[in-house]
Amino acid sequence: MEDKNHKHVQNGSCRDINIAVLGGKGVGKSAIIVRYLTGRFIGDYDPEMEAIFSTNIPIDGKHYTINIKDTTSYFSGHDLKEDPIFWADAFMLVFSLIDLASYQTVQELVETLRMARDDEGVPILAAANKSDLVHLWTMSSVECEAWCSGQQCLFAEISASEDPESIYKAFELLCKRVRAVHKKREKLSWTLQRPAVAAKLQIRQSLKNLAEKKLWRTRTSTM
Ligand SMILES: Nc1nc2c(ncn2[C@@H]2O[C@H](COP(=O)(O)OP(=O)(O)OP(=O)(O)O)[C@@H](O)[C@H]2O)c(=O)[nH]1
């Protein structure tokens, strides 16, 4: 996504990827974004600040503009404002490995976002931050990862203060997943614009439905 020195590359025609960074209070949302965009770790941020930051980067040879929304804290899925939910192409849900409540917030957020956007296949990455404070962890990173995989969420263990590489990799993973979703959508719309292909697919689907119906009838008649 970036060159070897993690310099963000500026270039001409770009597609946009909007990423909303959500999570509980003090989990490190601003620290992660600043680390990603500037390569630096800064100790304190204005907690009221809500802003969008942009950068141009290449992903697999194509140029993208990544817009990152730093949101103020959301303590539960019910407090979530609608704005970032429908603005984003992908979500980075941050929790702190030293704050169990922040993990529960992320679990609630996954449920809320799935309900709001699931049919669109919007990628979600759960970012377990503050991995450097290993002596203070209140949960097992392995268990968090297992939960995420059960929810079809991406997972990354990161540290904004000590491990910049982990932050770059997490954003890269998320952007690549967005690109895969875009590609799938483009392929679908290409297919739907070609009546002959669409008709072929429809016939194939009807035959499949028919076969399933027959199988179901056979099963129920032998019960
Ligand atoms: N040790 C350690 N501290 C971190 C890390 N990331 C953030 N912090 C610290 O955690 C505190 C909160 O970080 P912020 O980036 O302000 O967190 P936030 O989620 O944006 O906070 P709110 O906007 O108030 O919800 C700050 O004191 C950061 O220095 C990390 O990876 N390791």
mmCIF file of C-alpha atoms and ligand atoms in Angstrom:
data_model
loop_
_atom_site.group_PDB
_atom_site.id
_atom_site.type_symbol
_atom_site.label_atom_id
_atom_site.label_comp_id
_atom_site.label_asym_id
_atom_site.label_seq_id
_atom_site.Cartn_x
_atom_site.Cartn_y
_atom_site.Cartn_z
ATOM 1 C CA MET A 1 0.000 0.000 0.000
ATOM 2 C CA GLU A 2 2.918 2.277 0.741
ATOM 3 C CA ASP A 3 6.506 2.352 -0.350
ATOM 4 C CA LYS A 4 9.164 0.735 1.831
ATOM 5 C CA ASN A 5 9.668 3.926 3.836
ATOM 6 C CA HIS A 6 5.915 4.248 4.427
ATOM 7 C CA LYS A 7 5.709 7.506 2.506
ATOM 8 C CA HIS A 8 2.213 8.122 1.184
ATOM 9 C CA VAL A 9 2.421 8.498 -2.577
ATOM 10 C CA GLN A 10 0.536 11.322 -4.276
ATOM 11 C CA ASN A 11 -0.860 10.630 -7.727
ATOM 12 C CA GLY A 12 -3.475 11.694 -10.280
ATOM 13 C CA SER A 13 -6.750 9.820 -10.812
ATOM 14 C CA CYS A 14 -7.822 8.005 -7.642
ATOM 15 C CA ARG A 15 -10.796 6.097 -6.334
ATOM 16 C CA ASP A 16 -12.020 6.901 -2.856
ATOM 17 C CA ILE A 17 -12.129 4.525 0.100
ATOM 18 C CA ASN A 18 -13.877 5.889 3.195
ATOM 19 C CA ILE A 19 -12.868 4.337 6.500
ATOM 20 C CA ALA A 20 -14.620 5.204 9.771
ATOM 21 C CA VAL A 21 -12.598 4.557 12.932
ATOM 22 C CA LEU A 22 -14.934 3.783 15.830
ATOM 23 C CA GLY A 23 -14.540 2.533 19.382
ATOM 24 C CA GLY A 24 -14.822 3.352 23.078
ATOM 25 C CA LYS A 25 -13.221 6.243 24.921
ATOM 26 C CA GLY A 26 -9.441 6.454 25.092
ATOM 27 C CA VAL A 27 -8.752 3.271 23.112
ATOM 28 C CA GLY A 28 -6.317 5.072 20.810
ATOM 29 C CA LYS A 29 -8.389 5.996 17.734
ATOM 30 C CA SER A 30 -6.633 9.346 17.177
ATOM 31 C CA ALA A 31 -3.207 7.889 17.988
ATOM 32 C CA ILE A 32 -3.697 5.170 15.347
ATOM 33 C CA ILE A 33 -4.781 7.631 12.643
ATOM 34 C CA VAL A 34 -1.944 10.052 13.379
ATOM 35 C CA ARG A 35 0.569 7.194 13.379
ATOM 36 C CA TYR A 36 -0.751 5.971 10.032
ATOM 37 C CA LEU A 37 -0.758 9.382 8.376
ATOM 38 C CA THR A 38 2.370 10.939 9.836
ATOM 39 C CA GLY A 39 4.401 7.993 11.116
ATOM 40 C CA ARG A 40 4.523 9.660 14.534
ATOM 41 C CA PHE A 41 3.035 8.812 17.938
ATOM 42 C CA ILE A 42 1.630 11.769 19.839
ATOM 43 C CA GLY A 43 0.575 11.324 23.469
ATOM 44 C CA ASP A 44 -2.542 13.493 23.720
ATOM 45 C CA TYR A 45 -5.373 14.510 21.425
ATOM 46 C CA ASP A 46 -8.449 16.677 21.696
ATOM 47 C CA PRO A 47 -11.184 14.146 22.632
ATOM 48 C CA GLU A 48 -13.876 16.341 21.043
ATOM 49 C CA MET A 49 -12.159 16.450 17.685
ATOM 50 C CA GLU A 50 -14.087 14.705 14.890
ATOM 51 C CA ALA A 51 -12.468 15.046 11.500
ATOM 52 C CA ILE A 52 -11.767 13.428 8.150
ATOM 53 C CA PHE A 53 -8.158 12.982 6.990
ATOM 54 C CA SER A 54 -7.173 12.004 3.456
ATOM 55 C CA THR A 55 -4.140 10.461 1.840
ATOM 56 C CA ASN A 56 -3.348 8.979 -1.571
ATOM 57 C CA ILE A 57 -1.837 5.518 -1.664
ATOM 58 C CA PRO A 58 -1.243 2.715 -4.166
ATOM 59 C CA ILE A 59 -2.866 -0.672 -3.587
ATOM 60 C CA ASP A 60 -1.749 -3.446 -5.935
ATOM 61 C CA GLY A 61 -0.592 -0.867 -8.465
ATOM 62 C CA LYS A 62 -3.780 1.273 -8.446
ATOM 63 C CA HIS A 63 -4.088 4.649 -6.759
ATOM 64 C CA TYR A 64 -6.675 5.285 -4.079
ATOM 65 C CA THR A 65 -7.630 8.224 -1.908
ATOM 66 C CA ILE A 66 -8.185 6.965 1.618
ATOM 67 C CA ASN A 67 -10.489 9.184 3.686
ATOM 68 C CA ILE A 68 -10.318 8.352 7.384
ATOM 69 C CA LYS A 69 -12.958 9.618 9.798
ATOM 70 C CA ASP A 70 -11.837 10.007 13.398
ATOM 71 C CA THR A 71 -15.001 9.764 15.460
ATOM 72 C CA THR A 72 -15.580 10.795 19.059
ATOM 73 C CA SER A 73 -16.257 7.941 21.501
ATOM 74 C CA TYR A 74 -19.243 5.661 21.174
ATOM 75 C CA PHE A 75 -19.911 3.709 24.311
ATOM 76 C CA SER A 76 -22.528 1.417 22.908
ATOM 77 C CA GLY A 77 -23.991 0.508 19.576
ATOM 78 C CA HIS A 78 -27.169 2.372 20.517
ATOM 79 C CA ASP A 79 -25.343 5.722 20.786
ATOM 80 C CA LEU A 80 -23.857 5.384 17.349
ATOM 81 C CA LYS A 81 -24.585 8.299 15.061
ATOM 82 C CA GLU A 82 -25.937 7.385 11.624
ATOM 83 C CA ASP A 83 -23.479 9.560 9.773
ATOM 84 C CA PRO A 84 -20.325 7.390 9.848
ATOM 85 C CA ILE A 85 -22.364 4.195 9.355
ATOM 86 C CA PHE A 86 -23.569 5.161 5.911
ATOM 87 C CA TRP A 87 -20.542 7.220 4.897
ATOM 88 C CA ALA A 88 -18.008 4.436 5.313
ATOM 89 C CA ASP A 89 -16.855 1.770 2.825
ATOM 90 C CA ALA A 90 -15.156 -0.010 5.730
ATOM 91 C CA PHE A 91 -14.886 0.188 9.512
ATOM 92 C CA MET A 92 -11.934 -0.040 11.830
ATOM 93 C CA LEU A 93 -13.334 -0.836 15.281
ATOM 94 C CA VAL A 94 -10.718 -0.130 17.919
ATOM 95 C CA PHE A 95 -10.564 -1.582 21.393
ATOM 96 C CA SER A 96 -7.834 -1.575 24.000
ATOM 97 C CA LEU A 97 -6.355 -4.850 25.218
ATOM 98 C CA ILE A 98 -6.216 -3.326 28.713
ATOM 99 C CA ASP A 99 -9.911 -2.361 28.787
ATOM 100 C CA LEU A 100 -12.457 -5.184 28.693
ATOM 101 C CA ALA A 101 -15.409 -2.781 28.356
ATOM 102 C CA SER A 102 -13.933 -1.403 25.147
ATOM 103 C CA TYR A 103 -13.912 -4.946 23.681
ATOM 104 C CA GLN A 104 -17.574 -5.354 24.619
ATOM 105 C CA THR A 105 -18.284 -2.031 22.874
ATOM 106 C CA VAL A 106 -16.665 -3.373 19.713
ATOM 107 C CA GLN A 107 -18.782 -6.531 19.937
ATOM 108 C CA GLU A 108 -21.926 -4.368 20.143
ATOM 109 C CA LEU A 109 -20.724 -2.209 17.276
ATOM 110 C CA VAL A 110 -20.202 -5.257 15.044
ATOM 111 C CA GLU A 111 -23.804 -6.292 15.681
ATOM 112 C CA THR A 112 -25.136 -2.785 14.968
ATOM 113 C CA LEU A 113 -23.118 -2.372 11.787
ATOM 114 C CA ARG A 114 -24.010 -5.816 10.518
ATOM 115 C CA MET A 115 -27.692 -4.989 10.922
ATOM 116 C CA ALA A 116 -27.307 -1.638 9.161
ATOM 117 C CA ARG A 117 -24.981 -2.616 6.294
ATOM 118 C CA ASP A 118 -24.681 -6.394 6.124
ATOM 119 C CA ASP A 119 -26.249 -6.949 2.725
ATOM 120 C CA GLU A 120 -23.528 -4.722 1.239
ATOM 121 C CA GLY A 121 -20.660 -6.853 2.587
ATOM 122 C CA VAL A 122 -18.912 -3.846 4.127
ATOM 123 C CA PRO A 123 -15.557 -4.956 5.588
ATOM 124 C CA ILE A 124 -14.992 -4.607 9.333
ATOM 125 C CA LEU A 125 -11.619 -4.886 11.043
ATOM 126 C CA ALA A 126 -11.371 -5.170 14.837
ATOM 127 C CA ALA A 127 -8.111 -3.584 15.984
ATOM 128 C CA ALA A 128 -6.788 -4.704 19.374
ATOM 129 C CA ASN A 129 -4.678 -1.698 20.386
ATOM 130 C CA LYS A 130 -2.108 -1.108 23.160
ATOM 131 C CA SER A 131 -0.510 -4.522 22.623
ATOM 132 C CA ASP A 132 2.707 -3.030 24.062
ATOM 133 C CA LEU A 133 1.104 -2.968 27.550
ATOM 134 C CA VAL A 134 1.126 -6.759 27.698
ATOM 135 C CA HIS A 135 1.467 -6.878 31.510
ATOM 136 C CA LEU A 136 -1.876 -4.996 31.774
ATOM 137 C CA TRP A 137 -3.925 -6.980 29.252
ATOM 138 C CA THR A 138 -7.379 -7.898 30.556
ATOM 139 C CA MET A 139 -8.155 -10.370 27.759
ATOM 140 C CA SER A 140 -6.578 -12.907 25.472
ATOM 141 C CA SER A 141 -5.800 -11.671 22.008
ATOM 142 C CA VAL A 142 -6.216 -15.226 20.677
ATOM 143 C CA GLU A 143 -9.802 -15.356 21.996
ATOM 144 C CA CYS A 144 -10.569 -11.962 20.441
ATOM 145 C CA GLU A 145 -9.252 -13.184 17.119
ATOM 146 C CA ALA A 146 -11.354 -16.340 17.308
ATOM 147 C CA TRP A 147 -14.473 -14.277 18.046
ATOM 148 C CA CYS A 148 -13.722 -12.011 15.068
ATOM 149 C CA SER A 149 -13.273 -14.917 12.729
ATOM 150 C CA GLY A 150 -16.679 -16.268 13.831
ATOM 151 C CA GLN A 151 -18.172 -12.887 12.924
ATOM 152 C CA GLN A 152 -16.373 -12.713 9.541
ATOM 153 C CA CYS A 153 -14.428 -9.703 10.812
ATOM 154 C CA LEU A 154 -10.796 -9.031 10.078
ATOM 155 C CA PHE A 155 -8.557 -8.833 13.148
ATOM 156 C CA ALA A 156 -5.284 -7.036 13.902
ATOM 157 C CA GLU A 157 -3.255 -6.806 17.095
ATOM 158 C CA ILE A 158 -1.641 -3.361 17.040
ATOM 159 C CA SER A 159 0.239 -0.775 19.049
ATOM 160 C CA ALA A 160 0.071 2.868 18.007
ATOM 161 C CA SER A 161 2.915 3.723 20.354
ATOM 162 C CA GLU A 162 5.393 0.881 19.712
ATOM 163 C CA ASP A 163 4.575 -0.904 16.467
ATOM 164 C CA PRO A 164 3.879 1.392 13.480
ATOM 165 C CA GLU A 165 4.175 -1.576 11.078
ATOM 166 C CA SER A 166 1.115 -3.162 12.712
ATOM 167 C CA ILE A 167 -0.913 -0.003 11.953
ATOM 168 C CA TYR A 168 0.155 0.108 8.280
ATOM 169 C CA LYS A 169 -0.672 -3.567 7.881
ATOM 170 C CA ALA A 170 -4.128 -3.168 9.480
ATOM 171 C CA PHE A 171 -5.096 -0.342 7.102
ATOM 172 C CA GLU A 172 -3.650 -2.274 4.167
ATOM 173 C CA LEU A 173 -5.689 -5.357 5.042
ATOM 174 C CA LEU A 174 -8.872 -3.295 5.290
ATOM 175 C CA CYS A 175 -8.253 -1.411 2.018
ATOM 176 C CA LYS A 176 -7.509 -4.629 0.138
ATOM 177 C CA ARG A 177 -10.756 -6.128 1.397
ATOM 178 C CA VAL A 178 -12.661 -3.003 0.239
ATOM 179 C CA ARG A 179 -11.027 -3.367 -3.161
ATOM 180 C CA ALA A 180 -12.139 -7.001 -3.356
ATOM 181 C CA VAL A 181 -15.726 -5.959 -2.525
ATOM 182 C CA HIS A 182 -15.604 -3.215 -5.194
ATOM 183 C CA LYS A 183 -14.320 -5.720 -7.759
ATOM 184 C CA LYS A 184 -17.126 -8.149 -6.944
ATOM 185 C CA ARG A 185 -19.713 -5.377 -7.318
ATOM 186 C CA GLU A 186 -18.217 -4.240 -10.625
ATOM 187 C CA LYS A 187 -18.334 -7.800 -11.939
ATOM 188 C CA LEU A 188 -21.977 -8.121 -10.901
ATOM 189 C CA SER A 189 -22.989 -4.858 -12.542
ATOM 190 C CA TRP A 190 -21.046 -5.849 -15.693
ATOM 191 C CA THR A 191 -23.014 -9.104 -15.782
ATOM 192 C CA LEU A 192 -26.363 -7.426 -15.196
ATOM 193 C CA GLN A 193 -25.708 -4.990 -18.035
ATOM 194 C CA ARG A 194 -25.424 -7.925 -20.454
ATOM 195 C CA PRO A 195 -28.890 -9.427 -20.921
ATOM 196 C CA ALA A 196 -27.619 -12.664 -22.487
ATOM 197 C CA VAL A 197 -25.290 -13.394 -19.544
ATOM 198 C CA ALA A 198 -27.951 -12.357 -17.011
ATOM 199 C CA ALA A 199 -30.527 -14.661 -18.685
ATOM 200 C CA LYS A 200 -28.059 -17.570 -18.626
ATOM 201 C CA LEU A 201 -27.423 -17.009 -14.909
ATOM 202 C CA GLN A 202 -31.162 -16.802 -14.228
ATOM 203 C CA ILE A 203 -31.773 -20.126 -16.014
ATOM 204 C CA ARG A 204 -28.921 -21.724 -14.061
ATOM 205 C CA GLN A 205 -30.394 -20.418 -10.772
ATOM 206 C CA SER A 206 -33.909 -21.688 -11.687
ATOM 207 C CA LEU A 207 -32.519 -25.166 -12.442
ATOM 208 C CA LYS A 208 -30.654 -25.140 -9.130
ATOM 209 C CA ASN A 209 -33.848 -24.123 -7.261
ATOM 210 C CA LEU A 210 -35.764 -26.883 -9.024
ATOM 211 C CA ALA A 211 -33.163 -29.499 -8.102
ATOM 212 C CA GLU A 212 -33.208 -28.350 -4.457
ATOM 213 C CA LYS A 213 -37.033 -28.510 -4.408
ATOM 214 C CA LYS A 214 -36.953 -32.077 -5.780
ATOM 215 C CA LEU A 215 -34.385 -33.107 -3.199
ATOM 216 C CA TRP A 216 -36.478 -31.594 -0.415
ATOM 217 C CA ARG A 217 -39.619 -33.434 -1.667
ATOM 218 C CA THR A 218 -37.714 -36.742 -1.805
ATOM 219 C CA ARG A 219 -36.415 -36.219 1.749
ATOM 220 C CA THR A 220 -39.826 -35.291 3.236
ATOM 221 C CA SER A 221 -41.664 -38.148 1.455
ATOM 222 C CA THR A 222 -39.279 -40.731 2.964
ATOM 223 C CA MET A 223 -39.790 -39.392 6.536
HETATM 224 N N1 LIG B 1 0.805 2.462 25.647
HETATM 225 C C1 LIG B 1 0.015 2.849 24.656
HETATM 226 N N2 LIG B 1 -0.744 3.964 24.785
HETATM 227 C C2 LIG B 1 -1.540 4.318 23.753
HETATM 228 C C3 LIG B 1 -1.591 3.578 22.544
HETATM 229 N N3 LIG B 1 -2.471 4.179 21.726
HETATM 230 C C4 LIG B 1 -2.939 5.250 22.367
HETATM 231 N N4 LIG B 1 -2.391 5.344 23.601
HETATM 232 C C5 LIG B 1 -2.671 6.361 24.631
HETATM 233 O O1 LIG B 1 -4.029 6.220 24.995
HETATM 234 C C6 LIG B 1 -4.608 7.480 25.283
HETATM 235 C C7 LIG B 1 -5.834 7.704 24.432
HETATM 236 O O2 LIG B 1 -5.442 7.810 23.070
HETATM 237 P P1 LIG B 1 -6.345 8.580 22.001
HETATM 238 O O3 LIG B 1 -5.728 8.401 20.689
HETATM 239 O O4 LIG B 1 -6.639 9.970 22.465
HETATM 240 O O5 LIG B 1 -7.680 7.709 22.131
HETATM 241 P P2 LIG B 1 -9.099 8.019 21.460
HETATM 242 O O6 LIG B 1 -9.754 6.709 21.274
HETATM 243 O O7 LIG B 1 -8.941 8.870 20.254
HETATM 244 O O8 LIG B 1 -9.768 8.826 22.640
HETATM 245 P P3 LIG B 1 -11.204 9.623 22.646
HETATM 246 O O9 LIG B 1 -11.280 10.411 21.391
HETATM 247 O O10 LIG B 1 -11.129 10.436 23.880
HETATM 248 O O11 LIG B 1 -12.237 8.575 22.751
HETATM 249 C C8 LIG B 1 -3.510 8.521 25.029
HETATM 250 O O12 LIG B 1 -2.885 8.838 26.266
HETATM 251 C C9 LIG B 1 -2.530 7.784 24.130
HETATM 252 O O13 LIG B 1 -1.219 8.254 24.299
HETATM 253 C C10 LIG B 1 -0.763 2.393 22.436
HETATM 254 O O14 LIG B 1 -0.733 1.664 21.433
HETATM 255 N N5 LIG B 1 0.002 2.085 23.527
#
